[in-house]
Coordinates of C-alpha atoms and ligand atoms in Angstrom, one line a residue:
M768 CA -9.7 3.5 19.7
A769 CA -12.9 1.7 18.6
G770 CA -16.0 3.3 17.2
T771 CA -15.1 5.2 13.9
T772 CA -15.3 4.1 10.3
N773 CA -14.0 7.5 9.1
A774 CA -10.5 6.7 7.8
F775 CA -9.1 10.1 8.7
E776 CA -10.5 10.0 12.2
M777 CA -8.9 6.5 12.6
A778 CA -5.5 7.9 11.3
Q779 CA -5.7 10.7 13.8
Q780 CA -6.7 8.3 16.6
Q781 CA -3.7 6.0 15.9
F782 CA -1.4 9.1 15.8
D783 CA -2.9 10.5 19.1
H784 CA -2.4 7.1 20.8
V785 CA 1.3 7.0 20.0
A786 CA 1.9 10.7 20.4
K787 CA 0.7 10.2 24.0
L788 CA 3.1 7.3 24.5
L789 CA 5.9 9.5 23.1
K790 CA 4.8 12.5 25.3
L791 CA 4.9 14.6 22.1
D792 CA 4.6 18.3 22.4
P793 CA 0.9 19.2 21.9
Q794 CA 1.9 21.9 19.3
V795 CA 3.8 19.4 17.3
C796 CA 0.8 17.1 17.5
E797 CA -1.4 19.9 16.1
L798 CA 0.9 20.1 13.1
L799 CA 1.0 16.4 12.4
R800 CA -2.6 15.6 13.0
W801 CA -3.6 17.5 9.9
P802 CA -2.3 17.7 6.3
M803 CA -0.2 20.8 5.6
R804 CA -1.9 21.5 2.2
E805 CA -5.2 20.4 0.6
F806 CA -6.3 21.0 -2.9
H807 CA -9.8 20.4 -4.1
F808 CA -10.4 21.1 -7.8
R809 CA -13.1 20.5 -10.4
I810 CA -12.0 18.9 -13.7
P811 CA -14.2 19.5 -16.8
V812 CA -13.9 16.6 -19.2
R813 CA -15.3 16.5 -22.8
M814 CA -17.0 13.1 -23.1
D815 CA -17.1 11.0 -26.3
N816 CA -20.7 12.1 -26.9
S817 CA -19.4 15.7 -26.8
S818 CA -21.2 16.6 -23.5
I819 CA -19.1 17.9 -20.6
R820 CA -18.8 16.1 -17.2
V821 CA -17.2 17.8 -14.2
F822 CA -15.3 15.6 -11.8
D823 CA -14.1 16.4 -8.3
G824 CA -10.4 15.9 -7.8
Y825 CA -8.2 16.1 -4.7
R826 CA -4.5 16.2 -3.9
I827 CA -3.5 16.3 -0.2
Q828 CA 0.0 16.9 1.0
H829 CA 0.2 15.8 4.6
N830 CA 3.9 16.5 5.4
D831 CA 7.0 17.1 3.3
A832 CA 9.6 17.7 6.1
R833 CA 11.6 14.7 4.9
G834 CA 11.3 15.4 1.2
P835 CA 8.7 15.8 -1.6
C836 CA 5.3 14.3 -0.9
K837 CA 4.7 10.9 -2.3
G838 CA 1.5 8.9 -2.8
G839 CA -0.9 7.5 -5.3
I840 CA -3.9 8.9 -7.1
R841 CA -7.2 6.9 -6.7
F842 CA -10.0 6.9 -9.1
H843 CA -13.0 5.6 -7.1
P844 CA -16.7 6.4 -7.0
A845 CA -16.7 6.4 -3.2
E846 CA -13.7 8.7 -2.8
T847 CA -14.0 11.3 -0.1
I848 CA -11.7 14.0 1.1
D849 CA -11.3 12.2 4.4
T850 CA -10.1 9.0 2.7
V851 CA -7.5 11.0 0.8
R852 CA -6.4 12.8 4.0
A853 CA -6.1 9.5 5.8
L854 CA -4.1 7.9 3.0
A855 CA -1.8 11.0 2.8
T856 CA -1.2 10.8 6.5
W857 CA -0.3 7.1 6.3
M858 CA 2.1 7.8 3.5
T859 CA 4.1 10.2 5.7
W860 CA 4.5 7.4 8.2
K861 CA 5.2 4.7 5.5
C862 CA 8.0 6.8 3.8
A863 CA 9.5 7.6 7.2
V864 CA 9.5 4.0 8.4
A865 CA 11.0 2.8 5.1
D866 CA 13.5 5.6 5.6
I867 CA 13.2 7.0 2.1
P868 CA 13.6 10.8 1.8
L869 CA 9.9 11.5 0.9
G870 CA 6.9 12.9 2.7
G871 CA 3.2 11.8 2.5
G872 CA 0.6 12.8 -0.1
K873 CA -2.4 11.3 -1.9
G874 CA -4.8 12.2 -4.6
G875 CA -8.2 11.1 -5.7
V876 CA -11.0 11.7 -8.2
I877 CA -14.6 10.7 -7.6
V878 CA -15.2 8.5 -10.6
D879 CA -15.8 4.9 -11.5
P880 CA -13.1 4.5 -14.2
A881 CA -14.9 1.4 -15.6
T882 CA -17.6 3.7 -16.8
L883 CA -15.2 5.8 -19.0
S884 CA -13.8 5.0 -22.5
T885 CA -10.1 5.0 -22.9
S886 CA -10.1 8.5 -24.5
E887 CA -12.3 9.8 -21.7
K888 CA -9.9 8.4 -19.1
E889 CA -7.0 10.0 -21.0
R890 CA -8.7 13.4 -20.9
L891 CA -9.5 13.0 -17.2
C892 CA -5.9 12.2 -16.4
R893 CA -4.7 15.2 -18.4
G894 CA -7.3 17.4 -16.8
F895 CA -6.1 16.3 -13.3
I896 CA -2.6 17.4 -14.2
Q897 CA -3.8 20.7 -15.7
A898 CA -5.5 21.5 -12.4
I899 CA -2.6 20.7 -10.1
W900 CA 0.7 20.9 -12.1
R901 CA 1.9 24.0 -10.3
N902 CA 1.8 22.2 -7.0
I903 CA 3.4 18.9 -8.0
G904 CA 6.8 18.0 -9.4
P905 CA 9.9 15.9 -8.7
R906 CA 10.9 18.3 -5.9
Q907 CA 7.4 19.1 -4.6
D908 CA 5.0 16.1 -4.8
V909 CA 5.3 12.9 -6.8
P910 CA 2.1 11.0 -7.5
A911 CA 1.8 7.3 -8.5
P912 CA -1.0 4.8 -9.4
D913 CA -3.4 3.5 -6.8
V914 CA -6.8 2.0 -6.8
G915 CA -8.5 2.5 -10.2
T916 CA -5.4 4.0 -11.9
T917 CA -2.8 2.2 -14.1
P918 CA 0.8 2.7 -15.4
Q919 CA -0.7 3.9 -18.8
M920 CA -2.6 6.7 -16.9
M921 CA 0.7 7.6 -15.2
G922 CA 2.3 7.8 -18.7
W923 CA -0.4 10.3 -19.9
M924 CA -0.1 12.4 -16.7
M925 CA 3.7 12.5 -17.1
D926 CA 3.3 13.6 -20.7
E927 CA 0.8 16.3 -19.8
Y928 CA 3.1 17.7 -17.0
S929 CA 6.1 17.6 -19.3
K930 CA 4.2 19.6 -22.0
L931 CA 3.1 22.2 -19.4
I932 CA 6.5 22.6 -17.9
G933 CA 8.2 22.6 -21.3
Q934 CA 10.7 19.7 -20.7
Y935 CA 10.6 15.9 -20.3
T936 CA 10.1 15.3 -16.6
P937 CA 9.7 11.6 -15.9
G938 CA 10.4 12.1 -12.2
V939 CA 7.1 13.9 -11.6
I940 CA 5.2 10.6 -11.3
T941 CA 6.1 7.0 -10.6
G942 CA 4.5 3.7 -11.5
K943 CA 5.1 4.5 -15.2
P944 CA 5.2 1.7 -17.8
L945 CA 8.5 0.0 -18.5
G946 CA 10.2 1.7 -21.4
G947 CA 8.3 4.9 -20.4
G948 CA 10.4 5.7 -17.4
G949 CA 9.2 2.9 -15.1
S950 CA 11.5 0.8 -12.9
L951 CA 12.1 -2.9 -13.1
G952 CA 11.1 -4.7 -9.9
R953 CA 8.1 -2.5 -9.3
T954 CA 5.6 -5.2 -10.1
E955 CA 7.1 -7.6 -7.6
A956 CA 8.1 -5.0 -5.0
T957 CA 5.2 -5.0 -2.6
G958 CA 4.7 -8.8 -2.4
F959 CA 8.4 -9.5 -2.2
G960 CA 8.8 -6.8 0.4
V961 CA 6.2 -8.6 2.5
V962 CA 8.3 -11.7 2.2
Y963 CA 11.6 -10.0 3.2
T964 CA 9.9 -8.7 6.3
I965 CA 8.4 -12.1 7.1
R966 CA 11.9 -13.7 6.6
E967 CA 13.4 -11.2 9.2
A968 CA 10.5 -11.7 11.6
M969 CA 11.0 -15.5 11.4
K970 CA 14.6 -15.1 12.4
H971 CA 13.6 -13.1 15.4
N972 CA 10.8 -15.5 16.4
K973 CA 13.0 -18.6 15.7
M974 CA 10.7 -20.0 13.1
E975 CA 12.1 -22.2 10.4
P976 CA 10.8 -20.7 7.1
G977 CA 11.1 -24.0 5.2
K978 CA 8.8 -25.7 7.7
C979 CA 6.2 -22.8 7.8
T980 CA 2.8 -22.6 6.2
A981 CA 0.9 -19.5 5.2
A982 CA -2.7 -18.6 4.2
I983 CA -3.2 -15.5 2.1
Q984 CA -6.3 -13.3 1.4
G985 CA -6.5 -11.9 -2.1
F986 CA -4.8 -12.9 -5.3
G987 CA -3.9 -9.6 -6.9
N988 CA -0.5 -7.9 -7.3
V989 CA 0.5 -8.1 -3.6
S990 CA -0.7 -11.6 -2.9
Q991 CA 0.6 -13.1 -6.1
Y992 CA 4.2 -12.0 -5.4
A993 CA 3.9 -12.7 -1.7
A994 CA 2.9 -16.3 -2.5
I995 CA 5.7 -16.7 -5.1
G996 CA 8.3 -15.3 -2.6
F997 CA 7.0 -17.4 0.3
T998 CA 7.4 -20.6 -1.7
D999 CA 10.5 -19.8 -3.9
Q1000 CA 12.6 -17.7 -1.5
L1001 CA 11.5 -19.0 2.0
H1002 CA 10.7 -22.5 0.7
G1003 CA 7.6 -22.4 2.9
K1004 CA 4.2 -23.7 1.9
V1005 CA 1.2 -21.5 1.0
V1006 CA -1.9 -23.6 1.6
C1007 CA -4.5 -21.1 0.1
V1008 CA -5.2 -17.8 -1.5
S1009 CA -8.6 -16.1 -1.9
Y1010 CA -10.3 -13.8 -4.5
W1011 CA -13.4 -12.0 -5.3
D1012 CA -15.5 -13.9 -7.9
R1013 CA -17.2 -11.3 -10.2
D1014 CA -19.7 -13.8 -11.7
D1015 CA -20.9 -15.1 -8.3
R1016 CA -20.4 -11.8 -6.6
K1017 CA -18.7 -13.3 -3.6
P1018 CA -15.2 -14.3 -2.4
Y1019 CA -13.8 -17.8 -2.5
T1020 CA -10.7 -19.4 -0.9
V1021 CA -8.7 -21.6 -3.3
S1022 CA -6.7 -24.2 -1.4
K1023 CA -4.5 -27.2 -1.6
S1024 CA -3.2 -28.7 1.7
E1025 CA 0.1 -29.9 0.1
G1026 CA 0.7 -26.3 -1.1
I1027 CA -0.6 -24.2 -3.9
D1028 CA 1.5 -23.5 -7.0
P1029 CA 1.3 -19.7 -7.3
I1030 CA 2.7 -19.5 -10.8
F1031 CA 0.0 -21.9 -12.0
L1032 CA -2.8 -20.0 -10.2
K1033 CA -1.4 -16.7 -11.7
S1034 CA -1.7 -18.3 -15.1
I1035 CA -5.4 -18.9 -14.6
A1036 CA -6.2 -15.6 -12.9
D1037 CA -7.3 -12.5 -14.8
Q1038 CA -5.8 -9.0 -14.6
Y1039 CA -8.0 -8.2 -11.6
G1040 CA -6.8 -11.2 -9.6
S1041 CA -9.9 -13.4 -10.1
I1042 CA -9.1 -17.1 -10.5
D1043 CA -10.8 -19.4 -13.0
K1044 CA -12.3 -21.7 -10.4
E1045 CA -13.2 -24.5 -12.9
K1046 CA -9.6 -24.7 -14.1
A1047 CA -8.4 -24.7 -10.4
R1048 CA -10.9 -27.4 -9.5
A1049 CA -9.7 -29.5 -12.5
A1050 CA -6.1 -29.1 -11.2
G1051 CA -7.0 -30.6 -7.8
Y1052 CA -7.7 -27.4 -5.8
S1053 CA -10.6 -27.1 -3.3
I1054 CA -12.9 -24.1 -3.6
E1055 CA -14.0 -23.0 -0.2
D1056 CA -15.9 -20.1 1.4
G1057 CA -14.3 -16.7 1.0
D1058 CA -13.4 -16.4 4.7
A1059 CA -11.9 -20.0 5.0
W1060 CA -8.4 -18.6 4.6
L1061 CA -8.7 -16.9 8.0
S1062 CA -9.2 -20.1 10.0
K1063 CA -6.6 -22.3 8.4
D1064 CA -4.1 -24.1 10.7
V1065 CA -1.0 -22.2 9.5
D1066 CA 1.9 -20.3 11.0
V1067 CA 1.5 -17.0 9.0
L1068 CA -1.6 -15.1 7.9
I1069 CA -1.1 -12.6 5.1
P1070 CA -4.2 -10.4 4.5
A1071 CA -3.4 -8.9 1.1
A1072 CA -6.8 -7.8 -0.2
L1073 CA -8.9 -5.2 1.7
E1074 CA -9.1 -3.1 4.8
G1075 CA -10.9 -4.2 8.0
Q1076 CA -10.7 -8.0 7.3
I1077 CA -9.4 -9.0 10.7
N1078 CA -11.9 -7.4 13.1
G1079 CA -13.4 -7.9 16.6
E1080 CA -15.5 -10.8 15.3
S1081 CA -13.3 -12.5 12.7
V1082 CA -10.2 -12.4 14.8
K1083 CA -11.7 -15.1 17.0
K1084 CA -11.7 -17.5 14.1
I1085 CA -7.9 -17.4 13.8
S1086 CA -6.2 -20.8 14.6
K1087 CA -4.1 -21.0 17.7
Q1088 CA -1.3 -22.2 15.4
V1089 CA -0.9 -18.7 13.9
R1090 CA 2.2 -17.0 15.1
M1091 CA 2.4 -14.1 12.7
V1092 CA 0.2 -11.7 10.8
A1093 CA 1.9 -10.0 7.9
E1094 CA -0.2 -7.1 6.6
G1095 CA 0.1 -6.9 2.9
A1096 CA -3.0 -4.8 2.6
N1097 CA -3.5 -1.3 4.0
G1098 CA -5.5 -1.3 7.2
P1099 CA -6.5 -5.0 7.3
T1100 CA -6.7 -5.2 11.1
T1101 CA -9.0 -3.1 13.3
P1102 CA -7.8 -1.8 16.7
E1103 CA -10.2 -4.2 18.5
A1104 CA -8.6 -7.2 16.7
D1105 CA -5.1 -5.8 17.5
E1106 CA -6.0 -6.1 21.2
Y1107 CA -6.9 -9.8 20.8
L1108 CA -3.8 -10.5 18.7
K1109 CA -1.6 -8.8 21.3
A1110 CA -3.2 -10.8 24.1
N1111 CA -2.5 -14.0 22.2
N1112 CA 1.1 -13.1 21.4
V1113 CA 0.7 -13.0 17.7
F1114 CA 3.6 -11.2 16.1
I1115 CA 2.3 -8.4 13.8
L1116 CA 4.1 -6.9 10.7
P1117 CA 2.2 -3.7 10.5
D1118 CA 0.9 -2.5 7.1
F1119 CA 3.0 0.6 6.6
L1120 CA 6.2 -1.4 7.4
C1121 CA 5.2 -4.7 5.7
N1122 CA 3.8 -3.3 2.4
S1123 CA 6.3 -0.4 2.0
G1124 CA 8.2 -2.3 -0.8
G1125 CA 5.9 -0.6 -3.3
V1126 CA 6.7 2.9 -2.4
T1127 CA 10.4 2.1 -1.9
V1128 CA 10.8 0.9 -5.5
S1129 CA 8.7 3.9 -6.6
Y1130 CA 11.3 6.0 -4.9
F1131 CA 14.0 4.0 -6.8
E1132 CA 12.1 4.8 -10.0
G1133 CA 12.4 8.6 -9.2
V1134 CA 16.1 8.1 -8.5
Q1135 CA 16.7 6.3 -11.8
N1136 CA 14.7 9.1 -13.6
D1137 CA 16.9 11.7 -12.1
M1138 CA 20.1 9.8 -13.1
N1139 CA 18.6 8.9 -16.5
Y1140 CA 20.3 5.5 -15.9
Y1141 CA 18.2 2.4 -15.2
W1142 CA 19.0 -0.6 -13.0
S1143 CA 18.5 -4.3 -13.6
N1144 CA 15.7 -6.2 -11.9
E1145 CA 18.2 -7.9 -9.6
E1146 CA 19.7 -4.5 -8.6
A1147 CA 16.3 -3.0 -7.8
L1148 CA 15.2 -6.0 -5.8
S1149 CA 18.5 -6.4 -3.9
R1150 CA 18.4 -2.7 -2.9
L1151 CA 14.8 -3.2 -1.8
D1152 CA 15.8 -6.2 0.4
T1153 CA 18.4 -4.0 2.1
K1154 CA 15.9 -1.2 2.8
M1155 CA 13.1 -3.5 4.0
T1156 CA 15.5 -5.4 6.3
Q1157 CA 16.8 -2.1 7.8
A1158 CA 13.2 -0.9 8.2
F1159 CA 12.2 -4.1 10.0
N1160 CA 15.2 -4.0 12.3
S1161 CA 14.6 -0.4 13.3
V1162 CA 11.0 -1.2 14.2
L1163 CA 11.9 -4.4 16.0
E1164 CA 14.6 -2.5 18.0
M1165 CA 12.1 0.1 19.1
S1166 CA 9.5 -2.5 20.0
L1167 CA 12.1 -4.3 22.2
S1168 CA 13.5 -1.2 23.8
E1169 CA 10.1 0.3 24.5
S1170 CA 8.2 -3.0 25.1
A1171 CA 5.9 -1.7 22.5
F1172 CA 3.5 -3.6 20.2
M1173 CA 5.0 -3.7 16.7
R1174 CA 2.4 -1.4 15.2
D1175 CA 3.0 1.2 18.0
A1176 CA 6.8 0.8 17.5
A1177 CA 6.5 1.5 13.7
Y1178 CA 4.6 4.7 14.5
M1179 CA 7.2 5.6 17.1
V1180 CA 10.0 5.2 14.6
A1181 CA 8.1 7.1 11.9
I1182 CA 7.0 10.0 14.1
D1183 CA 10.4 10.4 15.6
R1184 CA 12.0 10.7 12.1
V1185 CA 9.4 13.2 10.9
V1186 CA 9.7 15.3 14.1
K1187 CA 13.5 15.3 13.8
A1188 CA 13.3 16.5 10.2
M1189 CA 10.9 19.3 11.2
Q1190 CA 13.4 20.3 14.0
L1191 CA 16.4 20.3 11.6
R1192 CA 14.5 22.5 9.2
G1193 CA 13.5 24.9 12.0
W1194 CA 9.8 24.3 11.6
I1195 CA 9.3 23.5 15.3
Ligands
LIG765 P1 -5.4 -5.9 -6.6 O1 -6.6 -5.2 -7.0 O2 -4.4 -6.3 -7.5 O3 -5.9 -7.3 -5.9 C1 -6.9 -7.4 -4.9 C2 -7.2 -8.9 -4.7 O4 -8.2 -9.0 -3.7 C3 -7.9 -9.5 -6.0 O5 -7.4 -10.9 -6.1 C4 -9.4 -9.5 -5.6 O6 -10.1 -10.6 -6.2 C5 -9.2 -9.8 -4.1 N1 -10.4 -9.5 -3.3 C6 -11.2 -8.4 -3.4 N2 -12.2 -8.5 -2.5 C7 -12.0 -9.7 -1.8 C8 -12.7 -10.3 -0.8 N3 -13.8 -9.8 -0.2 N4 -12.2 -11.5 -0.3 C9 -11.1 -12.0 -0.8 N5 -10.4 -11.5 -1.9 C10 -10.8 -10.3 -2.4 O7 -4.8 -5.1 -5.3 P2 -3.3 -5.1 -4.8 O8 -2.5 -4.1 -5.5 O9 -2.8 -6.5 -4.7 O10 -3.6 -4.5 -3.3 C11 -4.1 -5.3 -2.2 C12 -3.9 -4.5 -0.9 O11 -2.6 -4.1 -0.8 C13 -4.7 -3.2 -0.9 O12 -5.1 -3.0 0.4 C14 -3.7 -2.1 -1.3 O13 -4.0 -0.8 -0.8 C15 -2.5 -2.7 -0.6 N6 -1.2 -2.2 -1.2 C16 -0.9 -2.4 -2.5 C17 0.4 -2.0 -3.0 C18 0.7 -2.3 -4.4 O14 1.9 -2.0 -4.7 N7 0.0 -2.9 -5.2 C19 1.2 -1.3 -2.1 C20 0.9 -1.1 -0.8 C21 -0.4 -1.5 -0.3

């Protein structure tokens, strides 16, 4: 599976690998290897200086056999149709493994949002909806925020859709601000979901959570709540987190061998997850190289920043003490590194299982929008725990019964559920 950096080719290769293990019908494979629908549109936006700029936008609907498509919209200068296709495909598998009644979709605009004023961003968001509103909706395809987009942008998009359709329709989009149709628990959902799956994996691997240590890459939304959950809920010790320092233009690891205080570090981090290293130093933290997190003598590694961080080279720096890798980030481990981890008996919590807490609470948001009745934080998180625990157990069961690597087992569970839904609907 080595050799490609094209995300969509990688998604297809991962699928092909498991389809072969499952002896899947070649015609079914042909359907699942490609998105069912792809939209490419151009969005003219009036800029503040009254010129017009035209942006390329995409919405890809990979598969909606199990329910409306679901997936974020990214605003990124390096966005490509293949990245959006890959992410839409992975959303199909993520929703299926989490067992929520949704399919896979993703959107994107080629733009660096940091170069736009607030009003330009609002016009771009409204323009995106004007281009695609006929093909999205609570029963068709439900977007959400992703890289470069925010809850405020989701609020504008929901408003534009509601105006076009002629009625208030909060369920067209999730990740909306609280008070504007958003769900309590969404902020913590992905990080806490990571911790719920770690807790279950520790039971299976007979590890005592209170005696376990973890090293985390990143200190954004996922990492912050994974660190808080690991210390507060599991009573384990997180020895370091890392972050990208925008002043020095390089990453640092912020560590304390007796255990970091995630709430304190969150209080000295900015909205982008960059830590004030002087304040951290003053509080007794060591500031080390950006990749130091990877070689710590800990029980659990939690990559929660970027894709491709554990690769053929870096995987060899992992300490022999590490027994588990919990993938908070999307695609943090390359296929080459997977082989090494497999050979060294490291237990993997694959990304589309481990970080599915975010989409699960997004689904809860849609449910609450439909009911027009909103849950407490505790209710949302306790329902999330139930879903994540069930998802973990179905993947573990598959892994044990098929003697399959956890990543392959997660694919098997997901593909099996999507194929079943297509059969039930008479598509195949
Ligand atoms: P974020 O932007 O809030 O945080 C990213 C963190 O990574 C920041 O602390 C940043 O400083 C750090 N970082 C960036 N480059 C780094 C580097 N080279 N070395 C070390 N740290 C670095 O992002 P997030 O929402 O926490 O998402 C993190 C990952 O989790 C992404 O892969 C994302 O796709 C995935 N994910 C997020 C969610 C969610 O709900 N937020 C859901 C599923 C998956």
